[in-house]
Coordinates of C-alpha atoms in Angstrom, one line a residue:
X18 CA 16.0 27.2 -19.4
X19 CA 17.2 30.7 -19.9
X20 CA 19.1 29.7 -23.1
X21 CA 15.8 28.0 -24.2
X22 CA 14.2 30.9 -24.2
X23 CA 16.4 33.5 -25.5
X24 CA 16.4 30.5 -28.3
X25 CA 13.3 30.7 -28.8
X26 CA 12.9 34.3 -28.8
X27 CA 15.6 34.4 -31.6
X28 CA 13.8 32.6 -33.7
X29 CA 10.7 34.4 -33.4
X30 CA 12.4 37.7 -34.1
X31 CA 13.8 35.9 -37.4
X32 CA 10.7 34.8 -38.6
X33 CA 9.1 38.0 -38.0
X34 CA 11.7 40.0 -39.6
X35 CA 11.6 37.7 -42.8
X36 CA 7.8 38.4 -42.8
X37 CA 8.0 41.9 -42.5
X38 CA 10.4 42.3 -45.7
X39 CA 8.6 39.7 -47.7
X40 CA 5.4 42.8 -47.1
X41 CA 7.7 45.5 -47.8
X42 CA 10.7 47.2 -49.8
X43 CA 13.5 49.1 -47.9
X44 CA 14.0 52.1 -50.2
X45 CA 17.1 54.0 -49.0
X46 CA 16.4 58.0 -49.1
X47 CA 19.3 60.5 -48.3
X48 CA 18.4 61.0 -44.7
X49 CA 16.2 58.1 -44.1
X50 CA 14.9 54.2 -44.9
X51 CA 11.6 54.3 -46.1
X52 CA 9.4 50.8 -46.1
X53 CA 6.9 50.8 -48.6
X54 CA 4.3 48.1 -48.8
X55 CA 4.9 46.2 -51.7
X56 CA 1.1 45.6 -52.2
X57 CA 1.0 49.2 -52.7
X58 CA 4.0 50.0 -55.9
X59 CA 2.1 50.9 -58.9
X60 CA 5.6 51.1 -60.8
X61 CA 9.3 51.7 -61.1
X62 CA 10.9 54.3 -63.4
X63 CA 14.4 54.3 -64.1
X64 CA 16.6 56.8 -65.3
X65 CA 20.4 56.0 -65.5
X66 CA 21.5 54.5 -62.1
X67 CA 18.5 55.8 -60.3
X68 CA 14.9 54.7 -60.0
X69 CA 11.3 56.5 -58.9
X70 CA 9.1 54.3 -57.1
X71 CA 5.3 55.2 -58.0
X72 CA 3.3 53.8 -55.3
X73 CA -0.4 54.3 -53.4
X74 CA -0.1 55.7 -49.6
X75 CA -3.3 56.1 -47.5
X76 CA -5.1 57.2 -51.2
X77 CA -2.8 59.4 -52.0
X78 CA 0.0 58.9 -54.7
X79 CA 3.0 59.3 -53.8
X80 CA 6.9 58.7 -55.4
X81 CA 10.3 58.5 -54.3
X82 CA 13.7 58.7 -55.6
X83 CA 16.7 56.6 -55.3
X84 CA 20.0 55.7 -56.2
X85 CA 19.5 52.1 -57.2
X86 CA 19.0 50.8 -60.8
X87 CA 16.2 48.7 -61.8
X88 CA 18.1 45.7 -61.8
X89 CA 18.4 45.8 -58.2
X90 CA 14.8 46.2 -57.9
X91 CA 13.6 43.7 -59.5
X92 CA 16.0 41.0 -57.8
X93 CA 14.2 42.6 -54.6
X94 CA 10.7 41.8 -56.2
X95 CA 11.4 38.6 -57.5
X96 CA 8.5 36.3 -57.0
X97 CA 6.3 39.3 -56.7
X98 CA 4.4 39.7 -59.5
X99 CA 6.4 42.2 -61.1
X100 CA 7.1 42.2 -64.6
X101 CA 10.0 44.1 -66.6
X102 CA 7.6 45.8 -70.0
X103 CA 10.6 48.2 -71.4
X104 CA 13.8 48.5 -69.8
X105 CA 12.9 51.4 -67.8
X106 CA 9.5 50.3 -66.6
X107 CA 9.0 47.4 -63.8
X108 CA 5.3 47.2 -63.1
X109 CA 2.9 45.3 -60.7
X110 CA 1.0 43.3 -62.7
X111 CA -2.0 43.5 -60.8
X112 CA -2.0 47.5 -61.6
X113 CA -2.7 46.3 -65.4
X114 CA -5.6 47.6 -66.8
X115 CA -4.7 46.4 -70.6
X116 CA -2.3 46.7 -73.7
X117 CA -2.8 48.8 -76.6
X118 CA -1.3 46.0 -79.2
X119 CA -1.0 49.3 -81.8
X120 CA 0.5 52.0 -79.8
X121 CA 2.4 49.1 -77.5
X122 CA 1.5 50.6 -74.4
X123 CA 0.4 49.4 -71.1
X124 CA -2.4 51.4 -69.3
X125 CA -2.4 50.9 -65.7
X126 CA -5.8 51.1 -63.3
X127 CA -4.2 54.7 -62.4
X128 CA -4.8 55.6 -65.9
X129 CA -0.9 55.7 -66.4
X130 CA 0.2 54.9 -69.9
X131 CA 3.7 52.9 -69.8
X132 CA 5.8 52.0 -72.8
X133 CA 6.2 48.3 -73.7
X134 CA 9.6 47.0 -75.4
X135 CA 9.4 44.6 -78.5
X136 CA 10.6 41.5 -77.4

């Protein structure tokens, strides 16, 4: 019965951890884990082997720094509804406001202008 149980209350934890990271990324600081609500990431910026997370936090815009590339965070966001516009830019599409065709621009709700690569 005992077994059962602690079974049972395995699985449970599983499931519930599975949920929680399908809500959230794990961004790995220096000297902490930080979980960010995916729900709230505006953008991702990379620069060389690092990338600066652009996202909403109780109204207030916030960003953080890290030492993964891009690639890794869009394997992360997969199934997401993220969307790679320029090969330093991974956006939320539901932060698109619209596309300048001209200028080949994105302009988030923010009001963030993001460049968009040809093809």
């Amino acid at each position: 019965m005992l077994q059962m149980n602690l079974h049972k209350d395995y699985e449970s934890l599983i499931t519930d951890f599975h949920r929680f990271n399908n809500r959230f990324l794990t961004i790995n600081e220096k000297k902490k884990v930080t979980f960010v609500p995916i729900d709230q990431i505006l953008y991702i910026q990379a620069d060389r082997s690092y990338s600066t997370i652009y996202y909403r936090d109780e109204g207030e815009r916030r960003k953080i720094t890290t030492c993964n590339n891009l690639s890794f965070f869009e394997k992360q966001l997969l199934g997401h509804d993220f969307i790679r516009i320029h090969q330093s830019y991974l956006v939320s599409r539901l932060q698109i406001h619209e596309f300048t065709k001209k200028d080949r621009k994105v302009k988030l709700i923010c009001g963030d202008l993001l460049p968009v690569s040809r093809g």
